[in-house]
């Protein structure tokens, strides 16, 4: 049987403010006492995995070991069909500025532009299908772990639209909608997102009954 979270404080092992906000909102109804890895001063481990699952486990394990508390990590990304699933696990890396692109840090507009540029190089009629993937991993300090996977299908639009959300939200239009994720209220995004899909599975196992 899968281990369940008890009354312990849960460490949210992300340094991404957008994710932290969404995870906090998704956990709020379950009365979990949460603390962020950043506020505990936990370092960010190198994400050396080749899959979302490997990277989510790396982050959750590092935070559980560093804090002595159960930890929840999220590894996610945008996978574009016509680009063979790229940027995938490298989604955040595509936003990192090179030395000649400006001050160190992430530039999401530049990252969205890279994806769009590669699609346009493939021709105007290129398939614009893509999906967001999310893996949530829980690790306990004694080494036990659990993994939940989620996904939302959509298409890429250009130019970016909307001011809500974070990351690649301004170019992602979920299937069956006309608006980008950055034009969705947070509650609406929480109803259909890849993170919400993974959370539904987590909640069913960790909090139900
Ligand atoms: P942590 O590792 O500290 O959690 P990170 O930003 O480095 O933060 P990832 O390695 O998982 O996280 O990178 C995933 C990237 O995919 C993230 O930086 C976002 O730009 C993008 N992404 C993930 N979920 C997203 C969402 O709901 N909306 C828009 N972009 C998203």
Tab-separated table of N, CA and C in Angstrom, residues 13-179:
chain	number	residue	atom	x	y	z
A	13	UNK	N	9.047	21.453	-2.639
A	13	UNK	CA	10.423	21.520	-3.144
A	13	UNK	C	10.479	22.159	-4.524
A	14	UNK	N	10.061	23.426	-4.595
A	14	UNK	CA	10.219	24.164	-5.847
A	14	UNK	C	10.746	25.551	-5.529
A	15	UNK	N	11.528	26.085	-6.468
A	15	UNK	CA	12.008	27.464	-6.333
A	15	UNK	C	11.339	28.344	-7.387
A	16	UNK	N	10.296	27.807	-8.024
A	16	UNK	CA	9.559	28.543	-9.051
A	16	UNK	C	8.308	29.133	-8.397
A	17	UNK	N	8.236	30.481	-8.355
A	17	UNK	CA	7.146	31.155	-7.636
A	17	UNK	C	5.779	30.818	-8.237
A	18	UNK	N	5.716	30.667	-9.566
A	18	UNK	CA	4.442	30.346	-10.221
A	18	UNK	C	3.935	28.982	-9.796
A	19	UNK	N	4.838	28.001	-9.780
A	19	UNK	CA	4.446	26.655	-9.343
A	19	UNK	C	4.035	26.648	-7.878
A	20	UNK	N	4.827	27.347	-7.045
A	20	UNK	CA	4.570	27.371	-5.600
A	20	UNK	C	3.149	27.866	-5.323
A	21	UNK	N	2.753	28.902	-6.043
A	21	UNK	CA	1.419	29.472	-5.880
A	21	UNK	C	0.348	28.441	-6.278
A	22	UNK	N	0.549	27.788	-7.413
A	22	UNK	CA	-0.444	26.820	-7.889
A	22	UNK	C	-0.521	25.614	-6.965
A	23	UNK	N	0.627	25.123	-6.512
A	23	UNK	CA	0.633	23.943	-5.628
A	23	UNK	C	-0.042	24.298	-4.309
A	24	UNK	N	0.240	25.493	-3.789
A	24	UNK	CA	-0.391	25.948	-2.535
A	24	UNK	C	-1.902	25.968	-2.675
A	25	UNK	N	-2.393	26.490	-3.812
A	25	UNK	CA	-3.841	26.580	-4.030
A	25	UNK	C	-4.450	25.186	-4.164
A	26	UNK	N	-3.752	24.276	-4.840
A	26	UNK	CA	-4.287	22.921	-5.032
A	26	UNK	C	-4.296	22.127	-3.730
A	27	UNK	N	-3.339	22.424	-2.837
A	27	UNK	CA	-3.273	21.690	-1.558
A	27	UNK	C	-4.176	22.306	-0.488
A	28	UNK	N	-4.529	23.584	-0.665
A	28	UNK	CA	-5.260	24.312	0.389
A	28	UNK	C	-6.497	23.565	0.906
A	29	UNK	N	-7.332	22.999	0.011
A	29	UNK	CA	-8.545	22.343	0.521
A	29	UNK	C	-8.256	21.125	1.404
A	30	UNK	N	-7.018	20.628	1.415
A	30	UNK	CA	-6.713	19.393	2.138
A	30	UNK	C	-6.047	19.647	3.486
A	31	UNK	N	-5.987	20.919	3.870
A	31	UNK	CA	-5.514	21.279	5.208
A	31	UNK	C	-4.083	20.856	5.493
A	32	UNK	N	-3.239	20.849	4.453
A	32	UNK	CA	-1.843	20.430	4.652
A	32	UNK	C	-1.020	21.636	5.094
A	33	UNK	N	-0.192	21.427	6.094
A	33	UNK	CA	0.692	22.495	6.545
A	33	UNK	C	1.940	22.482	5.649
A	34	UNK	N	2.133	23.550	4.876
A	34	UNK	CA	3.212	23.553	3.878
A	34	UNK	C	4.278	24.591	4.198
A	35	UNK	N	5.481	24.299	3.757
A	35	UNK	CA	6.581	25.260	3.877
A	35	UNK	C	7.426	25.117	2.610
A	36	UNK	N	7.956	26.211	2.098
A	36	UNK	CA	8.692	26.099	0.831
A	36	UNK	C	10.165	25.766	1.081
A	37	UNK	N	10.761	25.076	0.112
A	37	UNK	CA	12.189	24.719	0.215
A	37	UNK	C	13.032	25.978	0.317
A	38	UNK	N	12.612	27.023	-0.404
A	38	UNK	CA	13.354	28.294	-0.392
A	38	UNK	C	13.392	28.899	1.002
A	39	UNK	N	12.251	28.873	1.714
A	39	UNK	CA	12.217	29.501	3.040
A	39	UNK	C	13.042	28.691	4.054
A	40	UNK	N	13.298	27.416	3.754
A	40	UNK	CA	14.164	26.604	4.634
A	40	UNK	C	15.638	26.740	4.227
A	41	UNK	N	15.883	27.470	3.168
A	41	UNK	CA	17.259	27.652	2.693
A	41	UNK	C	17.827	26.405	2.038
A	42	UNK	N	16.942	25.526	1.546
A	42	UNK	CA	17.438	24.295	0.908
A	42	UNK	C	17.963	24.619	-0.488
A	43	UNK	N	19.118	24.076	-0.857
A	43	UNK	CA	19.663	24.367	-2.196
A	43	UNK	C	18.869	23.645	-3.280
A	44	UNK	N	19.012	24.108	-4.518
A	44	UNK	CA	18.366	23.450	-5.654
A	44	UNK	C	19.313	22.371	-6.169
A	45	UNK	N	18.925	21.093	-6.141
A	45	UNK	CA	19.836	20.063	-6.652
A	45	UNK	C	19.919	20.141	-8.174
A	46	UNK	N	21.044	19.735	-8.770
A	46	UNK	CA	21.121	19.708	-10.233
A	46	UNK	C	20.103	18.716	-10.796
A	47	UNK	N	19.368	19.146	-11.831
A	47	UNK	CA	18.343	18.272	-12.427
A	47	UNK	C	18.994	17.473	-13.551
A	48	UNK	N	19.587	16.360	-13.177
A	48	UNK	CA	20.386	15.581	-14.129
A	48	UNK	C	19.599	14.448	-14.783
A	49	UNK	N	18.315	14.329	-14.440
A	49	UNK	CA	17.509	13.231	-14.984
A	49	UNK	C	17.192	13.440	-16.455
A	50	UNK	N	16.814	12.320	-17.109
A	50	UNK	CA	16.452	12.382	-18.535
A	50	UNK	C	14.931	12.388	-18.705
A	51	UNK	N	14.209	12.225	-17.588
A	51	UNK	CA	12.745	12.193	-17.661
A	51	UNK	C	12.169	13.086	-16.556
A	52	UNK	N	10.880	13.437	-16.719
A	52	UNK	CA	10.210	14.237	-15.695
A	52	UNK	C	10.197	13.472	-14.363
A	53	UNK	N	9.976	12.167	-14.424
A	53	UNK	CA	9.908	11.367	-13.198
A	53	UNK	C	11.252	11.420	-12.467
A	54	UNK	N	12.347	11.209	-13.214
A	54	UNK	CA	13.681	11.228	-12.570
A	54	UNK	C	13.942	12.576	-11.905
A	55	UNK	N	13.636	13.656	-12.610
A	55	UNK	CA	13.921	14.983	-12.053
A	55	UNK	C	13.025	15.313	-10.855
A	56	UNK	N	11.754	14.917	-10.925
A	56	UNK	CA	10.857	15.185	-9.791
A	56	UNK	C	11.360	14.441	-8.553
A	57	UNK	N	11.822	13.201	-8.760
A	57	UNK	CA	12.333	12.420	-7.615
A	57	UNK	C	13.628	13.014	-7.068
A	58	UNK	N	14.492	13.490	-7.948
A	58	UNK	CA	15.754	14.128	-7.492
A	58	UNK	C	15.424	15.290	-6.565
A	59	UNK	N	14.464	16.131	-6.974
A	59	UNK	CA	14.134	17.326	-6.194
A	59	UNK	C	13.431	16.963	-4.889
A	60	UNK	N	12.501	16.001	-4.943
A	60	UNK	CA	11.764	15.625	-3.727
A	60	UNK	C	12.700	14.962	-2.711
A	61	UNK	N	13.569	14.063	-3.201
A	61	UNK	CA	14.497	13.366	-2.291
A	61	UNK	C	15.464	14.347	-1.637
A	62	UNK	N	15.994	15.274	-2.426
A	62	UNK	CA	16.957	16.239	-1.870
A	62	UNK	C	16.297	17.057	-0.765
A	63	UNK	N	15.053	17.471	-0.987
A	63	UNK	CA	14.369	18.305	0.022
A	63	UNK	C	14.009	17.486	1.257
A	64	UNK	N	13.616	16.225	1.060
A	64	UNK	CA	13.268	15.377	2.214
A	64	UNK	C	14.510	15.106	3.061
A	65	UNK	N	15.623	14.845	2.379
A	65	UNK	CA	16.863	14.577	3.119
A	65	UNK	C	17.376	15.838	3.806
A	66	UNK	N	17.251	16.977	3.113
A	66	UNK	CA	17.751	18.241	3.672
A	66	UNK	C	16.928	18.760	4.829
A	67	UNK	N	15.649	18.390	4.875
A	67	UNK	CA	14.752	18.959	5.894
A	67	UNK	C	14.343	17.960	6.972
A	68	UNK	N	14.439	16.666	6.654
A	68	UNK	CA	13.934	15.653	7.594
A	68	UNK	C	12.415	15.588	7.597
A	69	UNK	N	11.784	16.165	6.573
A	69	UNK	CA	10.317	16.176	6.462
A	69	UNK	C	9.909	15.587	5.119
A	70	UNK	N	8.655	15.116	4.978
A	70	UNK	CA	8.220	14.710	3.639
A	70	UNK	C	8.237	15.911	2.705
A	71	UNK	N	8.555	15.665	1.434
A	71	UNK	CA	8.679	16.768	0.480
A	71	UNK	C	7.959	16.434	-0.813
A	72	UNK	N	7.375	17.462	-1.414
A	72	UNK	CA	6.665	17.321	-2.683
A	72	UNK	C	7.369	18.162	-3.747
A	73	UNK	N	7.727	17.517	-4.861
A	73	UNK	CA	8.368	18.257	-5.960
A	73	UNK	C	7.547	18.108	-7.232
A	74	UNK	N	7.705	19.066	-8.120
A	74	UNK	CA	7.010	19.078	-9.414
A	74	UNK	C	8.059	19.208	-10.499
A	75	UNK	N	8.066	18.298	-11.454
A	75	UNK	CA	8.868	18.531	-12.653
A	75	UNK	C	7.904	18.545	-13.821
A	76	UNK	N	8.009	19.578	-14.623
A	76	UNK	CA	7.018	19.763	-15.662
A	76	UNK	C	7.661	20.356	-16.896
A	77	UNK	N	6.894	20.424	-17.969
A	77	UNK	CA	7.444	21.009	-19.180
A	77	UNK	C	6.476	20.941	-20.333
A	78	UNK	N	6.895	21.624	-21.392
A	78	UNK	CA	6.102	21.706	-22.615
A	78	UNK	C	6.704	20.759	-23.649
A	79	UNK	N	5.873	19.889	-24.218
A	79	UNK	CA	6.353	18.925	-25.213
A	79	UNK	C	5.639	19.202	-26.529
A	80	UNK	N	6.408	19.550	-27.561
A	80	UNK	CA	5.822	19.931	-28.850
A	80	UNK	C	5.992	18.767	-29.827
A	81	UNK	N	4.875	18.276	-30.362
A	81	UNK	CA	4.897	17.085	-31.224
A	81	UNK	C	5.869	17.251	-32.394
A	82	UNK	N	5.747	18.372	-33.122
A	82	UNK	CA	6.556	18.563	-34.345
A	82	UNK	C	8.042	18.734	-34.021
A	83	UNK	N	8.367	18.983	-32.745
A	83	UNK	CA	9.778	19.125	-32.345
A	83	UNK	C	10.248	17.864	-31.621
A	84	UNK	N	9.544	16.766	-31.844
A	84	UNK	CA	9.955	15.498	-31.234
A	84	UNK	C	9.870	15.539	-29.708
A	85	UNK	N	8.928	16.313	-29.184
A	85	UNK	CA	8.734	16.363	-27.725
A	85	UNK	C	9.558	17.437	-27.033
A	86	UNK	N	10.385	18.149	-27.780
A	86	UNK	CA	11.155	19.239	-27.156
A	86	UNK	C	10.248	20.431	-26.866
A	87	UNK	N	10.592	21.321	-25.927
A	87	UNK	CA	11.762	21.265	-25.057
A	87	UNK	C	11.673	20.220	-23.937
A	88	UNK	N	10.500	19.680	-23.616
A	88	UNK	CA	10.410	18.580	-22.663
A	88	UNK	C	11.068	18.875	-21.327
A	89	UNK	N	11.956	17.971	-20.893
A	89	UNK	CA	12.608	18.176	-19.579
A	89	UNK	C	13.526	19.407	-19.579
A	90	UNK	N	13.776	19.952	-20.769
A	90	UNK	CA	14.656	21.135	-20.838
A	90	UNK	C	13.868	22.447	-20.963
A	91	UNK	N	12.574	22.388	-20.658
A	91	UNK	CA	11.702	23.558	-20.838
A	91	UNK	C	12.226	24.789	-20.099
A	92	UNK	N	12.648	24.614	-18.863
A	92	UNK	CA	13.154	25.773	-18.105
A	92	UNK	C	14.495	26.233	-18.681
A	93	UNK	N	15.325	25.264	-19.121
A	93	UNK	CA	16.661	25.623	-19.661
A	93	UNK	C	16.545	26.511	-20.900
A	94	UNK	N	15.514	26.299	-21.706
A	94	UNK	CA	15.374	27.096	-22.931
A	94	UNK	C	15.132	28.571	-22.614
A	95	UNK	N	14.780	28.861	-21.365
A	95	UNK	CA	14.548	30.263	-20.979
A	95	UNK	C	15.795	30.908	-20.364
A	96	UNK	N	16.840	30.083	-20.083
A	96	UNK	CA	18.052	30.643	-19.457
A	96	UNK	C	18.814	31.482	-20.473
A	97	UNK	N	19.085	32.728	-20.136
A	97	UNK	CA	19.836	33.592	-21.064
A	97	UNK	C	21.290	33.158	-21.169
A	98	UNK	N	21.814	33.153	-22.382
A	98	UNK	CA	23.246	32.960	-22.603
A	98	UNK	C	23.943	34.283	-22.300
A	99	UNK	N	25.251	34.256	-22.137
A	99	UNK	CA	25.975	35.470	-21.754
A	99	UNK	C	25.726	36.625	-22.716
A	100	UNK	N	25.524	36.290	-24.014
A	100	UNK	CA	25.357	37.364	-25.011
A	100	UNK	C	23.896	37.819	-25.117
A	101	UNK	N	22.992	37.173	-24.337
A	101	UNK	CA	21.569	37.519	-24.443
A	101	UNK	C	21.096	38.453	-23.329
A	102	UNK	N	22.009	38.813	-22.418
A	102	UNK	CA	21.608	39.724	-21.345
A	102	UNK	C	22.016	39.194	-19.990
A	103	UNK	N	21.526	39.839	-18.916
A	103	UNK	CA	21.911	39.432	-17.563
A	103	UNK	C	21.438	38.004	-17.267
A	104	UNK	N	22.188	37.265	-16.420
A	104	UNK	CA	21.801	35.885	-16.129
A	104	UNK	C	20.371	35.823	-15.594
A	105	UNK	N	19.669	34.752	-15.918
A	105	UNK	CA	18.284	34.600	-15.451
A	105	UNK	C	17.438	34.024	-16.566
A	106	UNK	N	16.127	33.948	-16.319
A	106	UNK	CA	15.222	33.342	-17.298
A	106	UNK	C	14.401	34.403	-18.028
A	107	UNK	N	14.235	34.172	-19.317
A	107	UNK	CA	13.456	35.083	-20.147
A	107	UNK	C	12.422	34.228	-20.888
A	108	UNK	N	11.162	34.303	-20.414
A	108	UNK	CA	10.130	33.414	-20.967
A	108	UNK	C	9.720	33.825	-22.364
A	109	UNK	N	9.761	35.140	-22.635
A	109	UNK	CA	9.390	35.599	-23.978
A	109	UNK	C	10.383	35.038	-24.995
A	110	UNK	N	11.668	35.079	-24.632
A	110	UNK	CA	12.708	34.539	-25.505
A	110	UNK	C	12.491	33.028	-25.723
A	111	UNK	N	12.152	32.327	-24.638
A	111	UNK	CA	11.959	30.874	-24.729
A	111	UNK	C	10.778	30.540	-25.633
A	112	UNK	N	9.691	31.271	-25.472
A	112	UNK	CA	8.508	31.028	-26.318
A	112	UNK	C	8.865	31.333	-27.771
A	113	UNK	N	9.687	32.368	-27.964
A	113	UNK	CA	10.123	32.739	-29.309
A	113	UNK	C	10.989	31.666	-29.939
A	114	UNK	N	11.805	30.984	-29.138
A	114	UNK	CA	12.658	29.898	-29.674
A	114	UNK	C	11.781	28.776	-30.213
A	115	UNK	N	10.780	28.392	-29.415
A	115	UNK	CA	9.868	27.316	-29.826
A	115	UNK	C	9.170	27.726	-31.117
A	116	UNK	N	8.647	28.958	-31.141
A	116	UNK	CA	7.922	29.444	-32.315
A	116	UNK	C	8.847	29.486	-33.542
A	117	UNK	N	10.074	29.957	-33.351
A	117	UNK	CA	11.028	30.045	-34.459
A	117	UNK	C	11.285	28.671	-35.058
A	118	UNK	N	11.423	27.657	-34.209
A	118	UNK	CA	11.690	26.308	-34.720
A	118	UNK	C	10.480	25.767	-35.482
A	119	UNK	N	9.278	26.087	-34.980
A	119	UNK	CA	8.067	25.629	-35.680
A	119	UNK	C	7.948	26.316	-37.041
A	120	UNK	N	8.237	27.612	-37.077
A	120	UNK	CA	8.116	28.347	-38.343
A	120	UNK	C	9.127	27.855	-39.371
A	121	UNK	N	10.298	27.441	-38.886
A	121	UNK	CA	11.304	26.887	-39.810
A	121	UNK	C	10.800	25.619	-40.492
A	122	UNK	N	9.890	24.909	-39.809
A	122	UNK	CA	9.359	23.655	-40.377
A	122	UNK	C	8.260	23.914	-41.402
A	123	UNK	N	7.824	25.188	-41.516
A	123	UNK	CA	6.811	25.526	-42.527
A	123	UNK	C	5.497	25.951	-41.906
A	124	UNK	N	4.741	26.712	-42.699
A	124	UNK	CA	3.505	27.327	-42.192
A	124	UNK	C	2.440	26.290	-41.830
A	125	UNK	N	2.477	25.121	-42.509
A	125	UNK	CA	1.406	24.140	-42.255
A	125	UNK	C	1.798	23.131	-41.166
A	126	UNK	N	2.885	23.401	-40.465
A	126	UNK	CA	3.349	22.457	-39.431
A	126	UNK	C	2.311	22.283	-38.333
A	127	UNK	N	2.162	21.033	-37.900
A	127	UNK	CA	1.251	20.695	-36.795
A	127	UNK	C	1.693	21.438	-35.533
A	128	UNK	N	0.786	22.139	-34.873
A	128	UNK	CA	1.130	22.944	-33.693
A	128	UNK	C	0.678	22.256	-32.395
A	129	UNK	N	0.405	20.937	-32.464
A	129	UNK	CA	-0.029	20.209	-31.260
A	129	UNK	C	1.098	20.117	-30.244
A	130	UNK	N	0.710	20.172	-28.983
A	130	UNK	CA	1.698	20.051	-27.909
A	130	UNK	C	0.973	19.637	-26.641
A	131	UNK	N	1.714	19.362	-25.615
A	131	UNK	CA	1.078	19.133	-24.312
A	131	UNK	C	1.995	19.607	-23.205
A	132	UNK	N	1.388	19.958	-22.087
A	132	UNK	CA	2.141	20.214	-20.865
A	132	UNK	C	2.126	18.921	-20.054
A	133	UNK	N	3.275	18.512	-19.549
A	133	UNK	CA	3.367	17.340	-18.679
A	133	UNK	C	3.760	17.792	-17.280
A	134	UNK	N	3.256	17.092	-16.291
A	134	UNK	CA	3.628	17.394	-14.898
A	134	UNK	C	3.797	16.095	-14.129
A	135	UNK	N	4.904	15.948	-13.450
A	135	UNK	CA	5.091	14.826	-12.539
A	135	UNK	C	5.258	15.384	-11.132
A	136	UNK	N	4.413	14.906	-10.236
A	136	UNK	CA	4.536	15.270	-8.827
A	136	UNK	C	5.151	14.084	-8.096
A	137	UNK	N	6.204	14.338	-7.337
A	137	UNK	CA	6.838	13.258	-6.563
A	137	UNK	C	6.816	13.634	-5.091
A	138	UNK	N	6.458	12.660	-4.254
A	138	UNK	CA	6.569	12.840	-2.800
A	138	UNK	C	7.690	11.921	-2.330
A	139	UNK	N	8.573	12.472	-1.512
A	139	UNK	CA	9.629	11.638	-0.909
A	139	UNK	C	9.572	11.815	0.601
A	140	UNK	N	9.737	10.707	1.319
A	140	UNK	CA	9.811	10.748	2.770
A	140	UNK	C	11.275	10.615	3.180
A	141	UNK	N	11.641	11.158	4.351
A	141	UNK	CA	13.055	11.131	4.753
A	141	UNK	C	13.624	9.710	4.854
A	142	UNK	N	12.766	8.697	5.071
A	142	UNK	CA	13.288	7.324	5.178
A	142	UNK	C	13.466	6.660	3.810
A	143	UNK	N	13.202	7.405	2.720
A	143	UNK	CA	13.485	6.850	1.389
A	143	UNK	C	12.249	6.414	0.622
A	144	UNK	N	11.100	6.320	1.305
A	144	UNK	CA	9.900	5.925	0.561
A	144	UNK	C	9.484	7.052	-0.387
A	145	UNK	N	8.817	6.706	-1.467
A	145	UNK	CA	8.437	7.739	-2.433
A	145	UNK	C	7.177	7.355	-3.211
A	146	UNK	N	6.515	8.353	-3.782
A	146	UNK	CA	5.320	8.129	-4.607
A	146	UNK	C	5.339	9.139	-5.746
A	147	UNK	N	4.797	8.723	-6.906
A	147	UNK	CA	4.865	9.558	-8.108
A	147	UNK	C	3.488	9.626	-8.777
A	148	UNK	N	3.097	10.807	-9.248
A	148	UNK	CA	1.807	11.016	-9.911
A	148	UNK	C	2.038	11.824	-11.183
A	149	UNK	N	1.462	11.363	-12.317
A	149	UNK	CA	1.715	12.026	-13.598
A	149	UNK	C	0.444	12.660	-14.159
A	150	UNK	N	0.581	13.855	-14.746
A	150	UNK	CA	-0.566	14.539	-15.337
A	150	UNK	C	-0.197	15.168	-16.660
A	151	UNK	N	-1.249	15.500	-17.431
A	151	UNK	CA	-0.997	16.034	-18.781
A	151	UNK	C	-2.202	16.831	-19.256
A	152	UNK	N	-1.941	17.872	-20.040
A	152	UNK	CA	-3.030	18.575	-20.726
A	152	UNK	C	-2.609	18.825	-22.164
A	153	UNK	N	-3.493	18.442	-23.108
A	153	UNK	CA	-3.182	18.612	-24.534
A	153	UNK	C	-3.617	19.983	-25.018
A	154	UNK	N	-2.920	20.486	-26.029
A	154	UNK	CA	-3.287	21.789	-26.565
A	154	UNK	C	-2.559	22.094	-27.847
A	155	UNK	N	-2.598	23.375	-28.235
A	155	UNK	CA	-1.854	23.830	-29.415
A	155	UNK	C	-1.115	25.114	-29.062
A	156	UNK	N	-0.107	25.396	-29.860
A	156	UNK	CA	0.674	26.611	-29.630
A	156	UNK	C	0.145	27.744	-30.488
A	157	UNK	N	0.054	28.929	-29.907
A	157	UNK	CA	-0.362	30.099	-30.668
A	157	UNK	C	0.765	31.130	-30.662
A	158	UNK	N	0.690	32.079	-31.568
A	158	UNK	CA	1.665	33.168	-31.624
A	158	UNK	C	0.983	34.390	-32.192
A	159	UNK	N	1.171	35.583	-31.671
A	159	UNK	CA	2.034	35.963	-30.545
A	159	UNK	C	1.425	35.583	-29.190
A	160	UNK	N	2.236	35.667	-28.112
A	160	UNK	CA	1.758	35.341	-26.768
A	160	UNK	C	0.591	36.248	-26.381
A	161	UNK	N	-0.371	35.682	-25.614
A	161	UNK	CA	-1.537	36.460	-25.160
A	161	UNK	C	-1.821	36.188	-23.686
A	162	UNK	N	-2.143	37.261	-22.948
A	162	UNK	CA	-2.592	37.109	-21.562
A	162	UNK	C	-1.501	37.423	-20.565
A	163	UNK	N	-1.941	37.733	-19.353
A	163	UNK	CA	-1.001	38.184	-18.314
A	163	UNK	C	-1.054	37.300	-17.066
A	164	UNK	N	-1.945	36.299	-17.072
A	164	UNK	CA	-2.061	35.451	-15.872
A	164	UNK	C	-1.095	34.269	-15.994
A	165	UNK	N	-1.010	33.453	-14.940
A	165	UNK	CA	-0.171	32.251	-15.003
A	165	UNK	C	1.315	32.580	-15.000
A	166	UNK	N	2.105	31.706	-15.623
A	166	UNK	CA	3.559	31.879	-15.636
A	166	UNK	C	4.142	31.093	-16.812
A	167	UNK	N	5.462	31.185	-16.941
A	167	UNK	CA	6.181	30.383	-17.941
A	167	UNK	C	5.596	30.513	-19.343
A	168	UNK	N	5.271	29.367	-19.951
A	168	UNK	CA	4.806	29.311	-21.340
A	168	UNK	C	3.294	29.490	-21.470
A	169	UNK	N	2.600	29.865	-20.397
A	169	UNK	CA	1.140	29.987	-20.446
A	169	UNK	C	0.625	30.891	-21.569
A	170	UNK	N	1.318	32.003	-21.913
A	170	UNK	CA	0.767	32.892	-22.950
A	170	UNK	C	0.719	32.306	-24.356
A	171	UNK	N	1.385	31.161	-24.619
A	171	UNK	CA	1.315	30.573	-25.973
A	171	UNK	C	0.580	29.231	-25.984
A	172	UNK	N	0.090	28.788	-24.831
A	172	UNK	CA	-0.550	27.470	-24.757
A	172	UNK	C	-2.072	27.607	-24.743
A	173	UNK	N	-2.713	27.037	-25.762
A	173	UNK	CA	-4.182	27.035	-25.829
A	173	UNK	C	-4.659	25.605	-25.583
A	174	UNK	N	-5.320	25.355	-24.442
A	174	UNK	CA	-5.761	23.980	-24.165
A	174	UNK	C	-6.819	23.545	-25.175
A	175	UNK	N	-6.852	22.259	-25.470
A	175	UNK	CA	-7.793	21.697	-26.447
A	175	UNK	C	-9.227	22.072	-26.086
A	176	UNK	N	-10.011	22.486	-27.076
A	176	UNK	CA	-11.418	22.826	-26.830
A	176	UNK	C	-11.611	24.248	-26.365
A	177	UNK	N	-10.557	25.050	-26.349
A	177	UNK	CA	-10.648	26.434	-25.887
A	177	UNK	C	-10.050	27.344	-26.952
A	178	UNK	N	-10.340	28.644	-26.858
A	178	UNK	CA	-9.743	29.619	-27.773
A	178	UNK	C	-8.702	30.445	-27.035
A	179	UNK	N	-8.781	30.438	-25.697
A	179	UNK	CA	-7.911	31.316	-24.895
A	179	UNK	C	-6.642	30.578	-24.469
